[in-house]
């Protein structure tokens, strides 16, 4: 990376891990309200912060606004500072740059905040040019509604375009949030991760546990439930060998779990993972992935064992 990391981006570069809030209120994908509810997710939030997690990632679309409302409520109840990241969804009816600031104001209302720390474009729009929404991000910074801005699910080219627009306003592109874990290493193979390093853009790794698949609780005879089963069904056959290596490596670190090894691997790659947690136990276990590092040899062994999962 050329030059120093700007002061306003330090919080993202200093954070080792965040907590993802998609499952907090989402009934469609995560079945919120069935095996877990408000009491459990409040405990997940509290446990994360007590364990040293400094960033929470939500989005206006998560649970149709419920996730943002819960995050706002938990922040108020706990009274401990935490950096808040949320996201703008490119709904088809949002085709002006003004829609970005408007959506952010609604998110702030739900969160009960005057400003967020990171506002991200959730996906590139198939119809609205990258430049238009990014102009909206610049307006959001200028209006004092967010400290920093980022993108999500942007490829190398789209990210470069966003970076260039913001540079005109002297605003750094803070982050690109994309899927990254041992079963999905597309960003290494496409060069996106390298490009982020060169530009000083923090790569935020979403679904860093492969939506739970890398915790070791799922396998060929016990695939993940619902939509996740469809997404990860094809990896089940080869998963046990990878999990065996992760378990062995975890033992060398005093009994770290496969999930903790999976998260630490993303940290060793220079990314910021934001695992989801549905309860205090999951949050505590995930937080056990920070404060230590895999050796370069262990990272290499995991690279070799996981290479086949990403074509
Ligand atoms: N920008 C985007 O497009 C995008 C897309 C996806 C996610 N995200 C962000 O990334 C965050 C994390 O991704 P994710 O929720 O998709 O997947 P993830 O973090 O890989 O997996 C989370 C799920 O794994 C299980 N789990 C978590 N910790 C566990 C533990 N210690 N032991 C056992 N099981 C555990 C839980 O589900 P079960 O208990 O049901 O197995 C949990 O909901 C989201 O909350 C969201 O903030 C962003």
mmCIF file of C-alpha atoms and ligand atoms in Angstrom:
data_model
loop_
_atom_site.group_PDB
_atom_site.id
_atom_site.type_symbol
_atom_site.label_atom_id
_atom_site.label_comp_id
_atom_site.label_asym_id
_atom_site.label_seq_id
_atom_site.Cartn_x
_atom_site.Cartn_y
_atom_site.Cartn_z
ATOM 1 C CA UNK A 1 0.000 0.000 0.000
ATOM 2 C CA UNK A 2 1.260 3.475 -0.777
ATOM 3 C CA UNK A 3 1.276 6.003 2.067
ATOM 4 C CA UNK A 4 -0.223 5.886 5.534
ATOM 5 C CA UNK A 5 -3.705 4.720 6.456
ATOM 6 C CA UNK A 6 -5.841 7.851 7.000
ATOM 7 C CA UNK A 7 -6.846 8.514 10.592
ATOM 8 C CA UNK A 8 -10.582 7.981 9.937
ATOM 9 C CA UNK A 9 -9.906 4.455 8.651
ATOM 10 C CA UNK A 10 -7.773 3.341 11.606
ATOM 11 C CA UNK A 11 -10.706 1.724 13.418
ATOM 12 C CA UNK A 12 -11.212 -0.682 10.513
ATOM 13 C CA UNK A 13 -7.544 -1.568 10.199
ATOM 14 C CA UNK A 14 -7.094 -2.011 13.946
ATOM 15 C CA UNK A 15 -10.150 -4.247 14.370
ATOM 16 C CA UNK A 16 -9.174 -7.927 14.298
ATOM 17 C CA UNK A 17 -12.747 -9.154 13.955
ATOM 18 C CA UNK A 18 -16.322 -7.858 13.932
ATOM 19 C CA UNK A 19 -19.691 -9.487 14.508
ATOM 20 C CA UNK A 20 -22.252 -9.892 11.725
ATOM 21 C CA UNK A 21 -25.919 -9.149 12.478
ATOM 22 C CA UNK A 22 -27.694 -10.676 9.462
ATOM 23 C CA UNK A 23 -29.294 -13.436 11.573
ATOM 24 C CA UNK A 24 -30.601 -10.921 14.135
ATOM 25 C CA UNK A 25 -34.230 -10.692 13.074
ATOM 26 C CA UNK A 26 -33.969 -12.509 9.730
ATOM 27 C CA UNK A 27 -36.685 -15.134 9.396
ATOM 28 C CA UNK A 28 -36.190 -16.012 5.716
ATOM 29 C CA UNK A 29 -32.678 -17.428 5.679
ATOM 30 C CA UNK A 30 -31.818 -17.864 9.371
ATOM 31 C CA UNK A 31 -35.218 -18.752 10.907
ATOM 32 C CA UNK A 32 -35.126 -16.033 13.527
ATOM 33 C CA UNK A 33 -37.835 -16.631 16.126
ATOM 34 C CA UNK A 34 -37.649 -20.420 15.974
ATOM 35 C CA UNK A 35 -34.613 -21.825 17.771
ATOM 36 C CA UNK A 36 -33.411 -18.401 18.926
ATOM 37 C CA UNK A 37 -34.875 -14.967 19.652
ATOM 38 C CA UNK A 38 -34.170 -11.538 21.115
ATOM 39 C CA UNK A 39 -32.764 -12.812 24.401
ATOM 40 C CA UNK A 40 -30.184 -14.945 22.594
ATOM 41 C CA UNK A 41 -29.068 -12.296 20.109
ATOM 42 C CA UNK A 42 -28.834 -9.632 22.836
ATOM 43 C CA UNK A 43 -26.522 -12.017 24.685
ATOM 44 C CA UNK A 44 -24.510 -12.575 21.480
ATOM 45 C CA UNK A 45 -24.047 -8.806 21.151
ATOM 46 C CA UNK A 46 -23.059 -8.359 24.813
ATOM 47 C CA UNK A 47 -20.668 -11.298 24.794
ATOM 48 C CA UNK A 48 -18.990 -10.071 21.595
ATOM 49 C CA UNK A 49 -18.326 -6.614 23.029
ATOM 50 C CA UNK A 50 -17.160 -7.980 26.364
ATOM 51 C CA UNK A 51 -14.724 -10.220 24.496
ATOM 52 C CA UNK A 52 -13.155 -7.236 22.704
ATOM 53 C CA UNK A 53 -15.093 -7.119 19.418
ATOM 54 C CA UNK A 54 -15.352 -3.473 18.344
ATOM 55 C CA UNK A 55 -17.410 -3.591 15.135
ATOM 56 C CA UNK A 56 -20.956 -4.721 14.326
ATOM 57 C CA UNK A 57 -22.079 -5.159 10.709
ATOM 58 C CA UNK A 58 -25.759 -4.839 9.793
ATOM 59 C CA UNK A 59 -27.827 -3.775 6.756
ATOM 60 C CA UNK A 60 -31.192 -2.172 6.087
ATOM 61 C CA UNK A 61 -32.359 -5.380 4.387
ATOM 62 C CA UNK A 62 -31.508 -7.748 7.279
ATOM 63 C CA UNK A 63 -34.856 -8.800 8.716
ATOM 64 C CA UNK A 64 -36.405 -5.847 6.829
ATOM 65 C CA UNK A 65 -34.935 -3.341 9.274
ATOM 66 C CA UNK A 66 -35.232 -5.540 12.372
ATOM 67 C CA UNK A 67 -31.474 -6.129 12.577
ATOM 68 C CA UNK A 68 -30.731 -2.388 12.598
ATOM 69 C CA UNK A 69 -33.407 -1.823 15.252
ATOM 70 C CA UNK A 70 -31.974 -4.558 17.458
ATOM 71 C CA UNK A 71 -28.436 -3.243 17.045
ATOM 72 C CA UNK A 72 -29.647 0.233 18.063
ATOM 73 C CA UNK A 73 -31.507 -1.163 21.055
ATOM 74 C CA UNK A 74 -28.573 -3.283 22.246
ATOM 75 C CA UNK A 75 -26.136 -0.374 21.926
ATOM 76 C CA UNK A 76 -28.422 1.763 24.071
ATOM 77 C CA UNK A 77 -28.906 -0.973 26.646
ATOM 78 C CA UNK A 78 -25.236 -1.826 26.909
ATOM 79 C CA UNK A 79 -23.889 1.726 26.772
ATOM 80 C CA UNK A 80 -20.483 0.576 25.506
ATOM 81 C CA UNK A 81 -19.014 2.195 22.384
ATOM 82 C CA UNK A 82 -18.979 0.037 19.255
ATOM 83 C CA UNK A 83 -18.304 0.879 15.634
ATOM 84 C CA UNK A 84 -21.399 0.422 13.471
ATOM 85 C CA UNK A 85 -21.411 -0.535 9.788
ATOM 86 C CA UNK A 86 -24.601 -0.746 7.744
ATOM 87 C CA UNK A 87 -25.543 -1.008 4.076
ATOM 88 C CA UNK A 88 -27.610 0.485 1.251
ATOM 89 C CA UNK A 89 -29.582 -1.899 -0.954
ATOM 90 C CA UNK A 90 -29.824 -0.967 -4.655
ATOM 91 C CA UNK A 91 -33.586 -1.556 -4.948
ATOM 92 C CA UNK A 92 -34.727 -1.096 -8.580
ATOM 93 C CA UNK A 93 -36.657 2.062 -7.663
ATOM 94 C CA UNK A 94 -33.536 3.699 -6.260
ATOM 95 C CA UNK A 95 -31.865 5.178 -9.268
ATOM 96 C CA UNK A 96 -30.658 8.594 -8.109
ATOM 97 C CA UNK A 97 -27.638 9.466 -6.000
ATOM 98 C CA UNK A 98 -30.015 11.191 -3.529
ATOM 99 C CA UNK A 99 -31.511 7.791 -2.662
ATOM 100 C CA UNK A 100 -28.276 6.911 -0.860
ATOM 101 C CA UNK A 101 -28.519 9.730 1.688
ATOM 102 C CA UNK A 102 -32.266 9.147 2.057
ATOM 103 C CA UNK A 103 -31.783 5.444 2.819
ATOM 104 C CA UNK A 104 -28.997 6.214 5.266
ATOM 105 C CA UNK A 105 -31.248 8.634 7.170
ATOM 106 C CA UNK A 106 -33.800 5.818 7.581
ATOM 107 C CA UNK A 107 -31.085 3.438 8.785
ATOM 108 C CA UNK A 108 -29.940 6.027 11.328
ATOM 109 C CA UNK A 109 -33.502 6.348 12.615
ATOM 110 C CA UNK A 110 -33.754 2.592 13.116
ATOM 111 C CA UNK A 111 -30.322 2.477 14.749
ATOM 112 C CA UNK A 112 -31.080 5.489 16.927
ATOM 113 C CA UNK A 113 -27.768 7.067 15.890
ATOM 114 C CA UNK A 114 -26.786 10.399 14.371
ATOM 115 C CA UNK A 115 -23.957 8.878 12.377
ATOM 116 C CA UNK A 116 -22.582 5.455 11.476
ATOM 117 C CA UNK A 117 -18.914 4.544 11.174
ATOM 118 C CA UNK A 118 -19.118 2.789 7.814
ATOM 119 C CA UNK A 119 -21.821 3.024 5.137
ATOM 120 C CA UNK A 120 -21.562 0.419 2.385
ATOM 121 C CA UNK A 121 -23.231 -0.184 -0.968
ATOM 122 C CA UNK A 122 -24.521 -3.748 -0.478
ATOM 123 C CA UNK A 123 -24.227 -4.887 -4.110
ATOM 124 C CA UNK A 124 -23.434 -3.250 -7.410
ATOM 125 C CA UNK A 125 -26.648 -2.408 -9.247
ATOM 126 C CA UNK A 126 -27.229 -4.179 -12.577
ATOM 127 C CA UNK A 127 -28.585 -0.929 -14.047
ATOM 128 C CA UNK A 128 -27.344 2.100 -12.103
ATOM 129 C CA UNK A 129 -23.726 2.953 -12.963
ATOM 130 C CA UNK A 130 -21.209 2.524 -10.137
ATOM 131 C CA UNK A 131 -20.396 6.241 -10.223
ATOM 132 C CA UNK A 132 -23.931 7.406 -9.386
ATOM 133 C CA UNK A 133 -24.350 5.623 -6.052
ATOM 134 C CA UNK A 134 -20.756 6.408 -5.109
ATOM 135 C CA UNK A 135 -21.513 10.112 -5.617
ATOM 136 C CA UNK A 136 -24.304 9.468 -3.091
ATOM 137 C CA UNK A 137 -21.765 7.990 -0.658
ATOM 138 C CA UNK A 138 -19.659 11.145 -0.987
ATOM 139 C CA UNK A 139 -22.761 13.230 -0.157
ATOM 140 C CA UNK A 140 -23.382 11.075 2.912
ATOM 141 C CA UNK A 141 -19.865 11.798 4.189
ATOM 142 C CA UNK A 142 -20.234 15.500 3.436
ATOM 143 C CA UNK A 143 -23.577 15.578 5.284
ATOM 144 C CA UNK A 144 -21.841 14.114 8.350
ATOM 145 C CA UNK A 145 -24.041 10.994 8.362
ATOM 146 C CA UNK A 146 -21.174 8.495 8.143
ATOM 147 C CA UNK A 147 -17.516 8.621 9.047
ATOM 148 C CA UNK A 148 -16.368 6.396 6.197
ATOM 149 C CA UNK A 149 -17.777 4.637 3.140
ATOM 150 C CA UNK A 150 -17.288 1.289 1.462
ATOM 151 C CA UNK A 151 -18.680 -1.170 -1.057
ATOM 152 C CA UNK A 152 -19.683 -4.822 -0.934
ATOM 153 C CA UNK A 153 -19.652 -7.566 -3.566
ATOM 154 C CA UNK A 154 -17.770 -5.237 -5.966
ATOM 155 C CA UNK A 155 -15.257 -6.849 -8.324
ATOM 156 C CA UNK A 156 -11.823 -5.357 -9.037
ATOM 157 C CA UNK A 157 -13.056 -3.116 -11.818
ATOM 158 C CA UNK A 158 -16.138 -1.852 -9.958
ATOM 159 C CA UNK A 159 -14.047 -1.212 -6.845
ATOM 160 C CA UNK A 160 -11.512 0.783 -8.838
ATOM 161 C CA UNK A 161 -14.301 2.936 -10.275
ATOM 162 C CA UNK A 162 -15.671 3.584 -6.779
ATOM 163 C CA UNK A 163 -12.180 4.434 -5.533
ATOM 164 C CA UNK A 164 -11.640 6.895 -8.377
ATOM 165 C CA UNK A 165 -14.928 8.753 -7.833
ATOM 166 C CA UNK A 166 -14.295 9.134 -4.098
ATOM 167 C CA UNK A 167 -10.723 10.322 -4.723
ATOM 168 C CA UNK A 168 -12.187 13.394 -6.506
ATOM 169 C CA UNK A 169 -13.730 14.344 -3.156
ATOM 170 C CA UNK A 170 -10.602 13.385 -1.221
ATOM 171 C CA UNK A 171 -12.569 10.588 0.453
ATOM 172 C CA UNK A 172 -10.858 7.200 0.797
ATOM 173 C CA UNK A 173 -12.688 4.004 -0.132
ATOM 174 C CA UNK A 174 -12.625 2.352 3.289
ATOM 175 C CA UNK A 175 -13.617 -1.233 2.509
ATOM 176 C CA UNK A 176 -14.929 -3.901 0.187
ATOM 177 C CA UNK A 177 -17.038 -6.560 1.925
ATOM 178 C CA UNK A 178 -17.021 -9.868 0.078
ATOM 179 C CA UNK A 179 -17.449 -13.580 0.716
ATOM 180 C CA UNK A 180 -14.201 -15.165 1.887
ATOM 181 C CA UNK A 181 -13.429 -18.381 3.751
ATOM 182 C CA UNK A 182 -11.599 -21.666 3.283
ATOM 183 C CA UNK A 183 -14.329 -22.990 0.971
ATOM 184 C CA UNK A 184 -14.441 -19.823 -1.162
ATOM 185 C CA UNK A 185 -11.136 -18.256 -2.128
ATOM 186 C CA UNK A 186 -12.254 -16.505 -5.300
ATOM 187 C CA UNK A 187 -10.883 -13.145 -4.115
ATOM 188 C CA UNK A 188 -7.376 -14.591 -3.890
ATOM 189 C CA UNK A 189 -7.600 -16.130 -7.327
ATOM 190 C CA UNK A 190 -9.138 -13.076 -9.011
ATOM 191 C CA UNK A 191 -6.539 -10.692 -7.558
ATOM 192 C CA UNK A 192 -9.185 -8.674 -5.665
ATOM 193 C CA UNK A 193 -7.479 -9.246 -2.308
ATOM 194 C CA UNK A 194 -4.116 -8.070 -3.673
ATOM 195 C CA UNK A 195 -5.725 -4.998 -5.212
ATOM 196 C CA UNK A 196 -7.350 -4.111 -1.866
ATOM 197 C CA UNK A 197 -3.923 -4.298 -0.199
ATOM 198 C CA UNK A 198 -2.423 -2.025 -2.865
ATOM 199 C CA UNK A 199 -5.189 0.564 -2.495
ATOM 200 C CA UNK A 200 -5.385 0.395 1.322
ATOM 201 C CA UNK A 201 -8.994 -0.803 1.102
ATOM 202 C CA UNK A 202 -9.903 -3.029 4.077
ATOM 203 C CA UNK A 203 -11.200 -6.371 2.860
ATOM 204 C CA UNK A 204 -14.099 -7.372 5.106
ATOM 205 C CA UNK A 205 -14.640 -11.137 4.917
ATOM 206 C CA UNK A 206 -18.302 -12.149 5.108
ATOM 207 C CA UNK A 207 -19.603 -15.639 5.866
ATOM 208 C CA UNK A 208 -16.101 -16.419 7.225
ATOM 209 C CA UNK A 209 -17.403 -19.677 8.756
ATOM 210 C CA UNK A 210 -18.956 -20.731 5.451
ATOM 211 C CA UNK A 211 -22.327 -20.026 7.120
ATOM 212 C CA UNK A 212 -21.479 -22.491 9.897
ATOM 213 C CA UNK A 213 -20.070 -25.229 7.642
ATOM 214 C CA UNK A 214 -16.513 -24.685 8.918
ATOM 215 C CA UNK A 215 -17.391 -25.051 12.603
ATOM 216 C CA UNK A 216 -17.333 -28.842 12.272
ATOM 217 C CA UNK A 217 -20.964 -29.372 13.219
ATOM 218 C CA UNK A 218 -22.049 -30.279 9.686
ATOM 219 C CA UNK A 219 -20.834 -33.141 7.525
ATOM 220 C CA UNK A 220 -21.846 -35.621 4.791
ATOM 221 C CA UNK A 221 -24.515 -37.328 6.952
ATOM 222 C CA UNK A 222 -25.622 -34.059 8.503
ATOM 223 C CA UNK A 223 -25.660 -31.212 5.951
ATOM 224 C CA UNK A 224 -26.623 -27.670 7.040
ATOM 225 C CA UNK A 225 -30.389 -27.050 7.077
ATOM 226 C CA UNK A 226 -32.535 -25.132 4.595
ATOM 227 C CA UNK A 227 -30.989 -23.034 1.847
ATOM 228 C CA UNK A 228 -27.530 -23.627 3.284
ATOM 229 C CA UNK A 229 -27.812 -27.327 2.466
ATOM 230 C CA UNK A 230 -28.194 -26.437 -1.186
ATOM 231 C CA UNK A 231 -25.318 -23.956 -1.109
ATOM 232 C CA UNK A 232 -22.840 -26.297 0.585
ATOM 233 C CA UNK A 233 -24.161 -29.762 -0.358
ATOM 234 C CA UNK A 234 -21.444 -30.236 -2.974
ATOM 235 C CA UNK A 235 -18.582 -29.712 -0.493
ATOM 236 C CA UNK A 236 -19.798 -32.213 2.103
ATOM 237 C CA UNK A 237 -17.896 -35.159 0.609
ATOM 238 C CA UNK A 238 -14.487 -33.443 0.821
ATOM 239 C CA UNK A 239 -15.171 -31.469 3.991
ATOM 240 C CA UNK A 240 -14.110 -34.102 6.600
ATOM 241 C CA UNK A 241 -10.465 -34.123 5.424
ATOM 242 C CA UNK A 242 -10.247 -30.336 5.712
ATOM 243 C CA UNK A 243 -11.966 -30.371 9.121
ATOM 244 C CA UNK A 244 -9.544 -33.062 10.342
ATOM 245 C CA UNK A 245 -6.595 -30.825 9.455
ATOM 246 C CA UNK A 246 -8.265 -27.819 11.112
ATOM 247 C CA UNK A 247 -8.838 -29.869 14.269
ATOM 248 C CA UNK A 248 -5.217 -31.027 14.295
ATOM 249 C CA UNK A 249 -3.973 -27.434 13.861
ATOM 250 C CA UNK A 250 -6.369 -26.254 16.583
ATOM 251 C CA UNK A 251 -4.816 -28.808 18.955
ATOM 252 C CA UNK A 252 -1.405 -27.262 18.353
ATOM 253 C CA UNK A 253 -2.875 -24.009 19.702
ATOM 254 C CA UNK A 254 -4.174 -25.454 22.955
ATOM 255 C CA UNK A 255 -7.456 -26.855 21.650
ATOM 256 C CA UNK A 256 -8.798 -24.145 19.326
ATOM 257 C CA UNK A 257 -11.933 -25.287 17.482
ATOM 258 C CA UNK A 258 -12.158 -25.694 13.666
ATOM 259 C CA UNK A 259 -14.293 -22.545 13.581
ATOM 260 C CA UNK A 260 -11.634 -20.564 15.427
ATOM 261 C CA UNK A 261 -8.989 -21.898 13.045
ATOM 262 C CA UNK A 262 -11.181 -20.912 10.067
ATOM 263 C CA UNK A 263 -11.555 -17.347 11.381
ATOM 264 C CA UNK A 264 -7.884 -17.019 12.271
ATOM 265 C CA UNK A 265 -6.940 -18.119 8.744
ATOM 266 C CA UNK A 266 -8.917 -15.171 7.290
ATOM 267 C CA UNK A 267 -7.171 -12.820 9.748
ATOM 268 C CA UNK A 268 -3.759 -14.225 8.740
ATOM 269 C CA UNK A 269 -4.663 -13.355 5.132
ATOM 270 C CA UNK A 270 -4.983 -9.695 6.162
ATOM 271 C CA UNK A 271 -8.790 -9.542 6.107
ATOM 272 C CA UNK A 272 -11.370 -8.526 8.722
ATOM 273 C CA UNK A 273 -13.833 -11.388 9.346
ATOM 274 C CA UNK A 274 -17.347 -10.642 10.623
ATOM 275 C CA UNK A 275 -18.796 -14.003 11.730
ATOM 276 C CA UNK A 276 -22.459 -14.168 12.628
ATOM 277 C CA UNK A 277 -23.461 -15.455 16.075
ATOM 278 C CA UNK A 278 -26.971 -16.429 17.165
ATOM 279 C CA UNK A 279 -26.215 -16.729 20.883
ATOM 280 C CA UNK A 280 -23.634 -16.052 23.590
ATOM 281 C CA UNK A 281 -21.943 -19.420 23.220
ATOM 282 C CA UNK A 282 -21.287 -18.933 19.498
ATOM 283 C CA UNK A 283 -20.155 -15.340 20.086
ATOM 284 C CA UNK A 284 -17.718 -16.392 22.821
ATOM 285 C CA UNK A 285 -16.328 -19.188 20.707
ATOM 286 C CA UNK A 286 -15.856 -16.918 17.705
ATOM 287 C CA UNK A 287 -14.121 -14.294 19.841
ATOM 288 C CA UNK A 288 -11.629 -17.015 20.773
ATOM 289 C CA UNK A 289 -10.262 -16.632 17.247
ATOM 290 C CA UNK A 290 -8.539 -13.343 18.098
ATOM 291 C CA UNK A 291 -5.351 -12.594 20.037
ATOM 292 C CA UNK A 292 -3.218 -15.342 18.500
ATOM 293 C CA UNK A 293 -2.031 -16.378 15.014
ATOM 294 C CA UNK A 294 -1.574 -19.537 12.989
ATOM 295 C CA UNK A 295 2.013 -20.120 11.896
ATOM 296 C CA UNK A 296 2.915 -19.484 8.228
ATOM 297 C CA UNK A 297 3.339 -23.272 7.822
ATOM 298 C CA UNK A 298 -0.190 -23.876 9.147
ATOM 299 C CA UNK A 299 -1.624 -21.229 6.807
ATOM 300 C CA UNK A 300 0.168 -22.931 3.919
ATOM 301 C CA UNK A 301 -1.159 -26.367 4.919
ATOM 302 C CA UNK A 302 -4.714 -24.961 5.068
ATOM 303 C CA UNK A 303 -4.204 -23.287 1.686
ATOM 304 C CA UNK A 304 -3.190 -26.592 0.149
ATOM 305 C CA UNK A 305 -6.014 -28.560 1.746
ATOM 306 C CA UNK A 306 -8.665 -26.008 0.722
ATOM 307 C CA UNK A 307 -7.421 -25.197 -2.758
ATOM 308 C CA UNK A 308 -9.719 -27.686 -4.476
ATOM 309 C CA UNK A 309 -12.888 -25.996 -3.190
ATOM 310 C CA UNK A 310 -12.389 -22.848 -5.294
ATOM 311 C CA UNK A 311 -11.906 -23.381 -8.999
HETATM 312 N N1 LIG B 1 -22.412 -8.130 2.138
HETATM 313 C C1 LIG B 1 -23.050 -9.232 1.904
HETATM 314 O O1 LIG B 1 -23.600 -9.468 0.805
HETATM 315 C C2 LIG B 1 -23.126 -10.270 3.002
HETATM 316 C C3 LIG B 1 -23.595 -11.581 2.723
HETATM 317 C C4 LIG B 1 -23.601 -12.503 3.765
HETATM 318 C C5 LIG B 1 -23.186 -12.126 5.050
HETATM 319 N N2 LIG B 1 -22.780 -10.836 5.283
HETATM 320 C C6 LIG B 1 -22.329 -10.387 6.632
HETATM 321 O O2 LIG B 1 -21.431 -11.337 7.181
HETATM 322 C C7 LIG B 1 -21.914 -11.788 8.437
HETATM 323 C C8 LIG B 1 -21.504 -13.231 8.677
HETATM 324 O O3 LIG B 1 -21.872 -14.062 7.590
HETATM 325 P P1 LIG B 1 -22.957 -15.223 7.704
HETATM 326 O O4 LIG B 1 -23.826 -14.964 8.860
HETATM 327 O O5 LIG B 1 -23.519 -15.368 6.340
HETATM 328 O O6 LIG B 1 -22.095 -16.558 7.918
HETATM 329 P P2 LIG B 1 -21.008 -17.076 8.960
HETATM 330 O O7 LIG B 1 -20.528 -16.003 9.828
HETATM 331 O O8 LIG B 1 -20.032 -17.831 8.165
HETATM 332 O O9 LIG B 1 -21.883 -18.141 9.793
HETATM 333 C C9 LIG B 1 -22.771 -17.715 10.778
HETATM 334 C C10 LIG B 1 -23.623 -18.915 11.240
HETATM 335 O O10 LIG B 1 -22.791 -19.997 11.610
HETATM 336 C C11 LIG B 1 -23.294 -20.603 12.817
HETATM 337 N N3 LIG B 1 -22.283 -20.332 13.855
HETATM 338 C C12 LIG B 1 -21.672 -19.136 14.127
HETATM 339 N N4 LIG B 1 -20.763 -19.270 15.106
HETATM 340 C C13 LIG B 1 -20.794 -20.566 15.476
HETATM 341 C C14 LIG B 1 -20.069 -21.309 16.443
HETATM 342 N N5 LIG B 1 -19.158 -20.744 17.208
HETATM 343 N N6 LIG B 1 -20.348 -22.627 16.554
HETATM 344 C C15 LIG B 1 -21.281 -23.232 15.785
HETATM 345 N N7 LIG B 1 -21.991 -22.569 14.846
HETATM 346 C C16 LIG B 1 -21.749 -21.245 14.694
HETATM 347 C C17 LIG B 1 -24.626 -19.942 13.113
HETATM 348 O O11 LIG B 1 -25.680 -20.597 12.397
HETATM 349 P P3 LIG B 1 -26.326 -21.997 12.864
HETATM 350 O O12 LIG B 1 -26.237 -22.062 14.351
HETATM 351 O O13 LIG B 1 -27.716 -21.959 12.338
HETATM 352 O O14 LIG B 1 -25.508 -23.064 12.176
HETATM 353 C C18 LIG B 1 -24.425 -18.567 12.496
HETATM 354 O O15 LIG B 1 -25.597 -17.912 12.179
HETATM 355 C C19 LIG B 1 -23.438 -11.559 8.352
HETATM 356 O O16 LIG B 1 -24.043 -11.511 9.614
HETATM 357 C C20 LIG B 1 -23.476 -10.233 7.632
HETATM 358 O O17 LIG B 1 -23.200 -9.184 8.539
HETATM 359 C C21 LIG B 1 -22.741 -9.920 4.270
#
